[in-house]
mmCIF file of C-alpha atoms and ligand atoms in Angstrom:
data_model
loop_
_atom_site.group_PDB
_atom_site.id
_atom_site.type_symbol
_atom_site.label_atom_id
_atom_site.label_comp_id
_atom_site.label_asym_id
_atom_site.label_seq_id
_atom_site.Cartn_x
_atom_site.Cartn_y
_atom_site.Cartn_z
ATOM 1 C CA MET A 1 96.503 80.028 70.849
ATOM 2 C CA LYS A 2 96.000 78.570 67.469
ATOM 3 C CA PHE A 3 96.781 80.772 64.591
ATOM 4 C CA LEU A 4 93.708 81.324 62.504
ATOM 5 C CA ASP A 5 94.002 83.314 59.403
ATOM 6 C CA GLU A 6 90.688 82.806 57.639
ATOM 7 C CA ALA A 7 87.089 83.081 58.667
ATOM 8 C CA LYS A 8 83.769 83.035 56.885
ATOM 9 C CA VAL A 9 81.205 85.366 58.328
ATOM 10 C CA TYR A 10 77.596 86.211 57.525
ATOM 11 C CA VAL A 11 76.557 89.802 58.068
ATOM 12 C CA ARG A 12 73.271 91.585 57.710
ATOM 13 C CA SER A 13 72.508 95.254 58.093
ATOM 14 C CA GLY A 14 69.313 96.370 59.761
ATOM 15 C CA ASP A 15 66.023 96.956 57.943
ATOM 16 C CA GLY A 16 64.643 100.439 57.891
ATOM 17 C CA GLY A 17 61.604 101.074 60.047
ATOM 18 C CA ASN A 18 58.227 101.589 58.351
ATOM 19 C CA GLY A 19 56.709 104.989 57.985
ATOM 20 C CA CYS A 20 53.499 105.509 59.922
ATOM 21 C CA VAL A 21 50.014 106.552 58.787
ATOM 22 C CA SER A 22 48.380 108.629 61.445
ATOM 23 C CA PHE A 23 46.176 111.721 61.776
ATOM 24 C CA ARG A 24 45.988 114.276 64.420
ATOM 25 C CA ARG A 25 42.739 113.801 66.255
ATOM 26 C CA GLU A 26 41.891 116.085 69.089
ATOM 27 C CA LYS A 27 38.724 117.321 70.503
ATOM 28 C CA PHE A 28 37.750 120.736 69.126
ATOM 29 C CA ILE A 29 40.489 120.657 66.509
ATOM 30 C CA GLU A 30 39.177 120.153 63.046
ATOM 31 C CA PHE A 31 41.246 118.988 60.095
ATOM 32 C CA GLY A 32 44.071 117.814 62.319
ATOM 33 C CA GLY A 33 46.068 116.642 59.364
ATOM 34 C CA PRO A 34 48.496 113.768 58.875
ATOM 35 C CA ASN A 35 51.138 113.255 61.533
ATOM 36 C CA GLY A 36 52.670 109.805 60.855
ATOM 37 C CA GLY A 37 56.423 109.885 61.548
ATOM 38 C CA ASP A 38 59.193 108.390 59.447
ATOM 39 C CA GLY A 39 60.791 105.048 60.235
ATOM 40 C CA GLY A 40 64.337 104.919 61.607
ATOM 41 C CA LYS A 41 67.299 103.806 59.528
ATOM 42 C CA GLY A 42 68.602 100.280 59.997
ATOM 43 C CA GLY A 43 72.050 99.825 61.533
ATOM 44 C CA ASP A 44 75.132 99.433 59.346
ATOM 45 C CA VAL A 45 77.628 96.591 59.477
ATOM 46 C CA ILE A 46 81.067 98.077 59.982
ATOM 47 C CA VAL A 47 84.431 96.370 60.041
ATOM 48 C CA ARG A 48 87.176 98.127 61.925
ATOM 49 C CA ALA A 49 90.896 97.398 62.263
ATOM 50 C CA VAL A 50 92.107 97.571 65.845
ATOM 51 C CA GLY A 51 95.405 97.085 67.598
ATOM 52 C CA GLY A 52 96.014 94.329 70.101
ATOM 53 C CA LEU A 53 94.511 91.557 68.008
ATOM 54 C CA ASN A 54 96.539 89.178 65.933
ATOM 55 C CA THR A 55 94.153 86.429 64.962
ATOM 56 C CA LEU A 56 90.643 86.035 63.631
ATOM 57 C CA ILE A 57 89.914 83.468 66.308
ATOM 58 C CA ASP A 58 86.837 85.335 67.567
ATOM 59 C CA TYR A 59 85.130 84.646 64.277
ATOM 60 C CA ARG A 60 85.419 80.961 64.791
ATOM 61 C CA TYR A 61 82.930 81.124 67.633
ATOM 62 C CA GLN A 62 80.505 83.610 66.205
ATOM 63 C CA GLN A 63 79.857 83.779 62.519
ATOM 64 C CA HIS A 64 76.586 85.671 62.284
ATOM 65 C CA PHE A 65 76.447 89.383 62.837
ATOM 66 C CA LYS A 66 73.305 91.398 62.443
ATOM 67 C CA ALA A 67 72.807 95.088 62.964
ATOM 68 C CA LYS A 68 69.572 96.264 64.587
ATOM 69 C CA ASN A 69 66.507 97.229 62.604
ATOM 70 C CA GLY A 70 65.214 100.773 62.596
ATOM 71 C CA ARG A 71 62.005 101.266 64.583
ATOM 72 C CA GLY A 72 58.785 102.213 62.890
ATOM 73 C CA GLY A 73 57.590 105.792 62.835
ATOM 74 C CA MET A 74 54.707 106.701 65.145
ATOM 75 C CA GLY A 75 51.837 109.112 65.350
ATOM 76 C CA LYS A 76 52.304 112.689 66.559
ATOM 77 C CA ASP A 77 55.178 113.051 64.096
ATOM 78 C CA ARG A 78 57.421 110.786 66.072
ATOM 79 C CA HIS A 79 60.405 109.501 64.148
ATOM 80 C CA GLY A 80 61.382 105.874 64.739
ATOM 81 C CA ALA A 81 64.749 105.262 66.396
ATOM 82 C CA ASN A 82 67.659 104.291 64.156
ATOM 83 C CA GLY A 83 68.941 100.762 64.569
ATOM 84 C CA ASP A 84 72.354 100.366 66.209
ATOM 85 C CA ASP A 85 75.313 99.612 63.974
ATOM 86 C CA ILE A 86 77.293 96.498 64.558
ATOM 87 C CA VAL A 87 81.078 96.751 64.535
ATOM 88 C CA LEU A 88 83.341 93.801 63.810
ATOM 89 C CA ASP A 89 86.844 94.290 65.186
ATOM 90 C CA VAL A 90 89.625 92.653 63.233
ATOM 91 C CA PRO A 91 93.405 92.880 63.408
ATOM 92 C CA ALA A 92 95.138 95.322 61.094
ATOM 93 C CA GLY A 93 96.163 93.456 57.974
ATOM 94 C CA THR A 94 92.796 91.811 57.473
ATOM 95 C CA GLN A 95 91.425 91.654 53.983
ATOM 96 C CA ILE A 96 87.746 91.254 53.336
ATOM 97 C CA TYR A 97 86.711 89.145 50.414
ATOM 98 C CA ALA A 98 83.320 88.414 48.917
ATOM 99 C CA GLU A 99 81.889 84.946 49.356
ATOM 100 C CA ASP A 100 83.749 83.693 46.286
ATOM 101 C CA GLY A 101 86.991 84.296 48.159
ATOM 102 C CA GLU A 102 88.438 86.225 45.237
ATOM 103 C CA THR A 103 86.743 89.595 45.005
ATOM 104 C CA LEU A 104 88.495 91.954 47.364
ATOM 105 C CA LEU A 105 85.994 94.224 49.078
ATOM 106 C CA ALA A 106 88.270 96.005 51.496
ATOM 107 C CA ASP A 107 91.791 95.895 52.776
ATOM 108 C CA LEU A 108 92.305 97.103 56.325
ATOM 109 C CA THR A 109 95.999 97.750 56.562
ATOM 110 C CA ASP A 110 96.121 100.286 59.395
ATOM 111 C CA VAL A 111 94.743 100.410 62.891
ATOM 112 C CA GLY A 112 91.705 102.681 62.956
ATOM 113 C CA GLN A 113 90.670 102.051 59.378
ATOM 114 C CA ARG A 114 87.002 101.192 59.018
ATOM 115 C CA VAL A 115 84.701 100.275 56.262
ATOM 116 C CA VAL A 116 80.933 100.007 56.015
ATOM 117 C CA LEU A 117 80.257 96.597 54.556
ATOM 118 C CA ALA A 118 76.491 96.679 54.502
ATOM 119 C CA ARG A 119 74.356 99.756 54.873
ATOM 120 C CA GLY A 120 71.218 99.688 56.910
ATOM 121 C CA GLY A 121 67.977 100.212 54.994
ATOM 122 C CA ASN A 122 66.484 103.688 55.057
ATOM 123 C CA GLY A 123 63.364 104.204 57.074
ATOM 124 C CA GLY A 124 60.133 104.770 55.174
ATOM 125 C CA PHE A 125 58.445 108.161 55.131
ATOM 126 C CA GLY A 126 55.419 108.565 57.318
ATOM 127 C CA ASN A 127 52.242 110.025 55.836
ATOM 128 C CA ALA A 128 53.077 113.476 57.172
ATOM 129 C CA HIS A 129 55.757 113.570 54.531
ATOM 130 C CA PHE A 130 53.270 113.192 51.711
ATOM 131 C CA LYS A 131 51.123 116.104 52.650
ATOM 132 C CA SER A 132 50.757 118.564 49.781
ATOM 133 C CA SER A 133 48.405 121.246 48.635
ATOM 134 C CA THR A 134 46.502 118.757 46.517
ATOM 135 C CA ASN A 135 46.525 115.889 48.959
ATOM 136 C CA ARG A 136 46.024 117.138 52.458
ATOM 137 C CA ALA A 137 45.162 113.792 53.961
ATOM 138 C CA PRO A 138 47.510 111.204 52.448
ATOM 139 C CA ARG A 139 46.660 107.742 53.623
ATOM 140 C CA HIS A 140 49.861 106.051 52.717
ATOM 141 C CA ALA A 141 53.364 105.792 54.126
ATOM 142 C CA ASN A 142 56.494 104.091 52.802
ATOM 143 C CA PRO A 143 57.726 100.813 54.149
ATOM 144 C CA GLY A 144 61.292 100.747 55.410
ATOM 145 C CA GLN A 145 63.908 99.441 53.007
ATOM 146 C CA PRO A 146 65.371 96.049 53.759
ATOM 147 C CA GLY A 147 68.957 95.748 54.967
ATOM 148 C CA GLU A 148 71.651 94.042 52.952
ATOM 149 C CA GLU A 149 72.991 90.629 53.699
ATOM 150 C CA LEU A 150 76.208 89.114 52.556
ATOM 151 C CA THR A 151 78.674 86.429 53.347
ATOM 152 C CA ILE A 152 82.251 87.553 53.546
ATOM 153 C CA ARG A 153 85.588 85.945 54.028
ATOM 154 C CA LEU A 154 88.065 87.560 56.340
ATOM 155 C CA ARG A 155 91.657 86.805 55.605
ATOM 156 C CA LEU A 156 94.489 87.961 57.786
ATOM 157 C CA LYS A 157 97.819 88.745 56.291
ATOM 158 C CA LEU A 158 100.292 89.433 59.013
ATOM 159 C CA ILE A 159 102.110 92.638 58.538
ATOM 160 C CA ALA A 160 105.613 91.768 59.533
ATOM 161 C CA ASP A 161 108.514 93.949 58.535
ATOM 162 C CA ALA A 162 110.658 90.996 57.644
ATOM 163 C CA GLY A 163 110.074 87.314 57.060
ATOM 164 C CA ILE A 164 112.353 84.317 57.417
ATOM 165 C CA VAL A 165 112.296 81.916 54.508
ATOM 166 C CA GLY A 166 114.213 78.721 53.977
ATOM 167 C CA LEU A 167 113.988 74.963 53.716
ATOM 168 C CA PRO A 168 112.501 73.030 56.620
ATOM 169 C CA ASN A 169 114.998 72.584 59.460
ATOM 170 C CA ALA A 170 117.116 75.536 58.354
ATOM 171 C CA GLY A 171 116.932 76.939 61.862
ATOM 172 C CA LYS A 172 114.320 79.622 61.183
ATOM 173 C CA SER A 173 112.405 79.177 64.420
ATOM 174 C CA THR A 174 115.611 78.910 66.404
ATOM 175 C CA PHE A 175 116.696 82.227 64.954
ATOM 176 C CA LEU A 176 113.385 83.870 65.805
ATOM 177 C CA ALA A 177 113.632 82.561 69.354
ATOM 178 C CA ALA A 178 117.188 83.903 69.621
ATOM 179 C CA VAL A 179 116.297 87.438 68.608
ATOM 180 C CA SER A 180 112.840 87.902 70.109
ATOM 181 C CA ALA A 181 110.660 86.904 73.008
ATOM 182 C CA ALA A 182 108.711 84.560 70.741
ATOM 183 C CA ARG A 183 108.911 80.912 71.728
ATOM 184 C CA PRO A 184 108.182 78.944 68.592
ATOM 185 C CA LYS A 185 108.426 75.184 68.619
ATOM 186 C CA ILE A 186 111.858 73.951 67.602
ATOM 187 C CA ALA A 187 112.759 70.395 66.677
ATOM 188 C CA ASP A 188 115.118 68.498 64.450
ATOM 189 C CA TYR A 189 112.523 67.297 62.004
ATOM 190 C CA PRO A 190 111.086 69.135 59.015
ATOM 191 C CA PHE A 191 107.797 71.031 59.273
ATOM 192 C CA THR A 192 108.014 71.704 62.953
ATOM 193 C CA THR A 193 106.470 75.079 62.325
ATOM 194 C CA LEU A 194 102.938 74.700 61.017
ATOM 195 C CA HIS A 195 101.701 78.246 61.529
ATOM 196 C CA PRO A 196 103.462 81.544 61.078
ATOM 197 C CA GLN A 197 104.980 82.966 64.228
ATOM 198 C CA LEU A 198 105.743 86.568 64.949
ATOM 199 C CA GLY A 199 108.385 88.115 67.128
ATOM 200 C CA VAL A 200 109.392 91.648 67.908
ATOM 201 C CA VAL A 201 113.090 92.230 67.384
ATOM 202 C CA GLU A 202 115.126 95.060 68.761
ATOM 203 C CA GLY A 203 117.646 96.223 66.208
ATOM 204 C CA ASN A 204 119.650 99.442 66.162
ATOM 205 C CA GLY A 205 117.496 100.827 68.928
ATOM 206 C CA ARG A 206 114.415 100.328 66.802
ATOM 207 C CA GLU A 207 111.962 97.501 66.782
ATOM 208 C CA PHE A 208 110.705 95.488 63.901
ATOM 209 C CA VAL A 209 108.408 92.522 63.525
ATOM 210 C CA LEU A 210 109.923 89.331 62.221
ATOM 211 C CA ALA A 211 107.819 86.441 60.939
ATOM 212 C CA ASP A 212 108.888 82.819 60.976
ATOM 213 C CA ILE A 213 106.938 80.803 58.469
ATOM 214 C CA PRO A 214 106.821 77.082 57.719
ATOM 215 C CA GLY A 215 109.634 75.710 55.583
ATOM 216 C CA LEU A 216 109.432 75.557 51.822
ATOM 217 C CA ILE A 217 110.440 72.560 49.773
ATOM 218 C CA GLU A 218 110.801 71.948 46.101
ATOM 219 C CA GLY A 219 107.361 71.981 44.509
ATOM 220 C CA ALA A 220 105.786 74.021 47.313
ATOM 221 C CA HIS A 221 104.080 76.190 44.704
ATOM 222 C CA GLU A 222 102.317 73.048 43.500
ATOM 223 C CA GLY A 223 101.302 72.171 47.021
ATOM 224 C CA THR A 224 104.132 69.858 48.003
ATOM 225 C CA GLY A 225 104.882 69.801 51.728
ATOM 226 C CA LEU A 226 102.825 72.476 53.388
ATOM 227 C CA GLY A 227 102.583 74.325 50.101
ATOM 228 C CA ASP A 228 103.357 77.985 49.681
ATOM 229 C CA ARG A 229 100.188 79.558 51.023
ATOM 230 C CA PHE A 230 102.083 80.821 54.040
ATOM 231 C CA LEU A 231 104.077 83.051 51.762
ATOM 232 C CA GLY A 232 101.018 85.284 51.826
ATOM 233 C CA HIS A 233 102.148 86.283 55.294
ATOM 234 C CA VAL A 234 105.447 87.638 54.090
ATOM 235 C CA GLU A 235 104.056 89.220 50.959
ATOM 236 C CA ARG A 236 103.941 92.545 52.702
ATOM 237 C CA CYS A 237 107.297 92.326 54.374
ATOM 238 C CA ARG A 238 109.880 94.850 53.402
ATOM 239 C CA ALA A 239 112.745 92.405 53.535
ATOM 240 C CA LEU A 240 113.418 88.684 53.687
ATOM 241 C CA LEU A 241 115.917 86.763 55.725
ATOM 242 C CA HIS A 242 116.859 83.693 53.768
ATOM 243 C CA LEU A 243 118.402 81.130 56.092
ATOM 244 C CA VAL A 244 120.359 78.300 54.539
ATOM 245 C CA ASP A 245 121.251 75.291 56.677
ATOM 246 C CA GLY A 246 125.052 75.047 56.890
ATOM 247 C CA THR A 247 124.793 71.374 57.824
ATOM 248 C CA GLY A 248 122.758 70.587 54.715
ATOM 249 C CA ALA A 249 124.193 68.745 51.731
ATOM 250 C CA HIS A 250 124.773 71.737 49.465
ATOM 251 C CA ALA A 251 124.104 75.294 50.570
ATOM 252 C CA GLY A 252 124.013 76.617 47.001
ATOM 253 C CA LYS A 253 121.383 74.130 45.872
ATOM 254 C CA ALA A 254 119.314 74.702 48.991
ATOM 255 C CA TYR A 255 119.361 78.413 48.261
ATOM 256 C CA GLU A 256 118.271 77.912 44.675
ATOM 257 C CA THR A 257 115.420 75.597 45.612
ATOM 258 C CA VAL A 258 113.902 78.249 47.835
ATOM 259 C CA ARG A 259 114.484 81.019 45.287
ATOM 260 C CA THR A 260 112.663 78.966 42.668
ATOM 261 C CA GLU A 261 109.669 78.662 44.971
ATOM 262 C CA LEU A 262 109.691 82.376 45.750
ATOM 263 C CA GLU A 263 109.704 83.149 42.049
ATOM 264 C CA ALA A 264 106.953 80.658 41.307
ATOM 265 C CA TYR A 265 104.820 82.205 44.017
ATOM 266 C CA GLY A 266 105.095 85.647 42.446
ATOM 267 C CA HIS A 267 103.440 88.663 44.113
ATOM 268 C CA GLY A 268 106.763 90.485 44.097
ATOM 269 C CA LEU A 269 108.325 88.225 46.714
ATOM 270 C CA ALA A 270 111.387 87.408 44.668
ATOM 271 C CA GLY A 271 112.106 91.095 44.186
ATOM 272 C CA LYS A 272 112.261 91.926 47.880
ATOM 273 C CA PRO A 273 115.549 92.844 49.528
ATOM 274 C CA GLU A 274 117.064 89.609 50.761
ATOM 275 C CA ILE A 275 119.585 89.029 53.504
ATOM 276 C CA VAL A 276 121.267 85.681 52.951
ATOM 277 C CA ALA A 277 122.752 83.860 55.917
ATOM 278 C CA LEU A 278 124.303 80.466 56.419
ATOM 279 C CA SER A 279 122.967 79.011 59.666
ATOM 280 C CA LYS A 280 124.255 76.515 62.252
ATOM 281 C CA ALA A 281 127.830 77.674 61.755
ATOM 282 C CA ASP A 282 128.760 76.209 65.147
ATOM 283 C CA ALA A 283 128.155 72.705 63.845
ATOM 284 C CA LEU A 284 130.649 73.001 60.988
ATOM 285 C CA THR A 285 134.402 72.497 60.789
ATOM 286 C CA PRO A 286 136.305 75.462 59.356
ATOM 287 C CA ALA A 287 136.809 73.586 56.084
ATOM 288 C CA GLN A 288 133.106 72.734 55.778
ATOM 289 C CA LEU A 289 132.216 76.288 56.600
ATOM 290 C CA ARG A 290 134.482 77.655 53.869
ATOM 291 C CA GLN A 291 133.030 75.240 51.342
ATOM 292 C CA GLN A 292 129.396 76.002 52.180
ATOM 293 C CA VAL A 293 130.013 79.740 52.207
ATOM 294 C CA ALA A 294 131.646 79.517 48.777
ATOM 295 C CA ARG A 295 128.729 77.499 47.382
ATOM 296 C CA LEU A 296 126.186 79.857 48.805
ATOM 297 C CA GLU A 297 128.064 82.907 47.571
ATOM 298 C CA ARG A 298 128.130 81.501 44.051
ATOM 299 C CA ALA A 299 124.386 80.795 44.108
ATOM 300 C CA ALA A 300 123.318 84.066 45.724
ATOM 301 C CA GLY A 301 125.770 86.265 43.889
ATOM 302 C CA LYS A 302 126.890 87.894 47.108
ATOM 303 C CA ALA A 303 128.753 86.941 50.255
ATOM 304 C CA PRO A 304 126.364 85.454 52.821
ATOM 305 C CA LEU A 305 126.403 86.310 56.481
ATOM 306 C CA VAL A 306 127.328 83.459 58.785
ATOM 307 C CA VAL A 307 125.279 82.840 61.871
ATOM 308 C CA SER A 308 124.706 80.449 64.730
ATOM 309 C CA ALA A 309 121.473 80.958 66.559
ATOM 310 C CA ALA A 310 122.661 78.337 69.057
ATOM 311 C CA THR A 311 125.741 80.251 70.211
ATOM 312 C CA GLY A 312 124.607 83.719 69.172
ATOM 313 C CA ALA A 313 127.610 84.253 66.922
ATOM 314 C CA GLY A 314 126.750 86.444 63.952
ATOM 315 C CA VAL A 315 123.216 87.126 65.208
ATOM 316 C CA PRO A 316 123.708 90.876 65.821
ATOM 317 C CA GLU A 317 125.127 91.270 62.323
ATOM 318 C CA VAL A 318 122.066 89.636 60.784
ATOM 319 C CA VAL A 319 119.710 91.771 62.860
ATOM 320 C CA ARG A 320 121.584 94.903 61.847
ATOM 321 C CA ALA A 321 121.507 93.984 58.171
ATOM 322 C CA LEU A 322 117.773 93.243 58.360
ATOM 323 C CA SER A 323 117.033 96.441 60.196
ATOM 324 C CA LYS A 324 118.934 98.418 57.595
ATOM 325 C CA ALA A 325 117.183 96.699 54.698
ATOM 326 C CA ILE A 326 113.802 97.399 56.305
ATOM 327 C CA ASP A 327 114.660 101.065 56.765
ATOM 328 C CA THR A 328 115.845 101.447 53.200
ATOM 329 C CA ALA A 329 112.750 99.748 51.833
ATOM 330 C CA ARG A 330 110.528 101.791 54.121
ATOM 331 C CA HIS A 331 111.812 104.982 52.586
ATOM 332 C CA ALA A 332 111.823 103.685 49.044
ATOM 333 C CA GLN A 333 108.357 102.161 48.944
ATOM 334 C CA ARG A 334 106.074 104.382 50.976
ATOM 335 C CA PRO A 335 102.642 102.844 50.541
ATOM 336 C CA PRO A 336 99.906 105.104 49.234
ATOM 337 C CA ALA A 337 98.119 106.973 52.003
ATOM 338 C CA SER A 338 94.896 105.153 51.406
ATOM 339 C CA ALA A 339 95.519 101.587 50.434
ATOM 340 C CA ALA A 340 91.955 100.579 51.001
ATOM 341 C CA ALA A 341 89.880 99.146 48.240
ATOM 342 C CA TRP A 342 86.347 100.259 48.654
ATOM 343 C CA HIS A 343 82.957 99.011 47.738
ATOM 344 C CA PRO A 344 79.502 100.573 48.070
HETATM 345 N N1 LIG B 1 123.949 73.339 66.042
HETATM 346 C C1 LIG B 1 122.937 74.148 65.736
HETATM 347 N N2 LIG B 1 121.711 73.637 65.583
HETATM 348 C C2 LIG B 1 120.715 74.479 65.282
HETATM 349 C C3 LIG B 1 120.926 75.883 65.112
HETATM 350 N N3 LIG B 1 119.746 76.445 64.797
HETATM 351 C C4 LIG B 1 118.824 75.452 64.758
HETATM 352 N N4 LIG B 1 119.409 74.265 65.060
HETATM 353 C C5 LIG B 1 118.725 72.968 65.142
HETATM 354 O O1 LIG B 1 118.146 72.654 63.901
HETATM 355 C C6 LIG B 1 116.896 71.982 64.080
HETATM 356 C C7 LIG B 1 115.796 72.699 63.341
HETATM 357 O O2 LIG B 1 115.591 73.986 63.891
HETATM 358 P P1 LIG B 1 114.250 74.811 63.692
HETATM 359 O O3 LIG B 1 114.528 76.171 64.227
HETATM 360 O O4 LIG B 1 113.094 74.058 64.237
HETATM 361 O O5 LIG B 1 114.176 74.848 62.117
HETATM 362 P P2 LIG B 1 113.038 75.499 61.204
HETATM 363 O O6 LIG B 1 113.736 76.092 60.032
HETATM 364 O O7 LIG B 1 112.185 76.384 61.994
HETATM 365 O O8 LIG B 1 112.273 74.203 60.727
HETATM 366 P P3 LIG B 1 110.760 74.062 60.224
HETATM 367 O O9 LIG B 1 109.896 74.789 61.163
HETATM 368 O O10 LIG B 1 110.529 72.594 60.286
HETATM 369 O O11 LIG B 1 110.738 74.589 58.841
HETATM 370 C C8 LIG B 1 116.661 71.939 65.576
HETATM 371 O O12 LIG B 1 117.054 70.669 66.047
HETATM 372 C C9 LIG B 1 117.580 73.007 66.120
HETATM 373 O O13 LIG B 1 117.996 72.731 67.425
HETATM 374 C C10 LIG B 1 122.251 76.389 65.293
HETATM 375 O O14 LIG B 1 122.533 77.565 65.170
HETATM 376 N N5 LIG B 1 123.210 75.485 65.596
HETATM 377 MG MG1 LIG B 2 110.274 76.288 62.403
#
């Protein structure tokens, strides 16, 4: 399934039903009086975060969503039926933007969260409502109020616990495949991964979600290569795994290139806990390994882990370190209970 992380959708809430003008007319009953019922309320447009979804693919096939109109009021004081709401199910982690793509209307971070995007119009009052001591036979009723319409942009930010960053070909997808059931495409050319991939990793008896994103190259923040827009997917991670290709020319420089891009991207990415690991250790001679580790240590300011996703050596250590970093961050940065931005 193709990963789709943006969709433009048109929604419209239902119109309110009109109020009714009617009078009670029965044989032998004089002055029956007004009995026009009120119109029903139009349906709302609701967006709800649900589990079990991880793309916005459904919104590629249907882009118009309209709630039902309220029914008109009727004689004999009958109230019109309310229009049914329409509910759009999206994966948790979906943000809803206005048509401009910049104004955040709502942020659905947790399963079960819901937000009313467009309220249905109220039904109009029937003439029975306008009866008073001075006007006992009102001949007017209110029309229903129109619904609201708007175009929104849904944007999905995956909520992974940790994200793998690194240059293209660093072995990110290979690592994800080694530690999870995910089967990302792996090949010895840059930009094999074009869409973020998620895997569930078992670490220390607990599970966490790891995201593999396309490689970053120098200038990614200016759009070079695949750009840095995929970093949006790891913005909410609690920790980063920075993989540096041991078979590359200079592990220290490779590390710095990626750090520069993380800093240029902003959004707090550079400040996240980072596990640094030198990859493809199996392909290096002991002397090369020592040299690359020393370079990387100098650049990162701490001793890197050494890993080979091909042989599995060092993999448990990396998983443990990640799991620990996630736990620590989880306790340190508890998100506010209600992280939802809200709009009328
Ligand atoms: N010898 C060895 N080769 C590896 C190891 N991990 C990855 N490779 C190889 O390195 C190449 C790139 O691996 P990928 O996992 O596709 O790299 P990536 O970082 O996901 O690359 P992009 O998606 O292009 O950014 C592939 O040919 C892998 O087989 C390893 O631990 N040892
Ligand atoms: Mg890849």
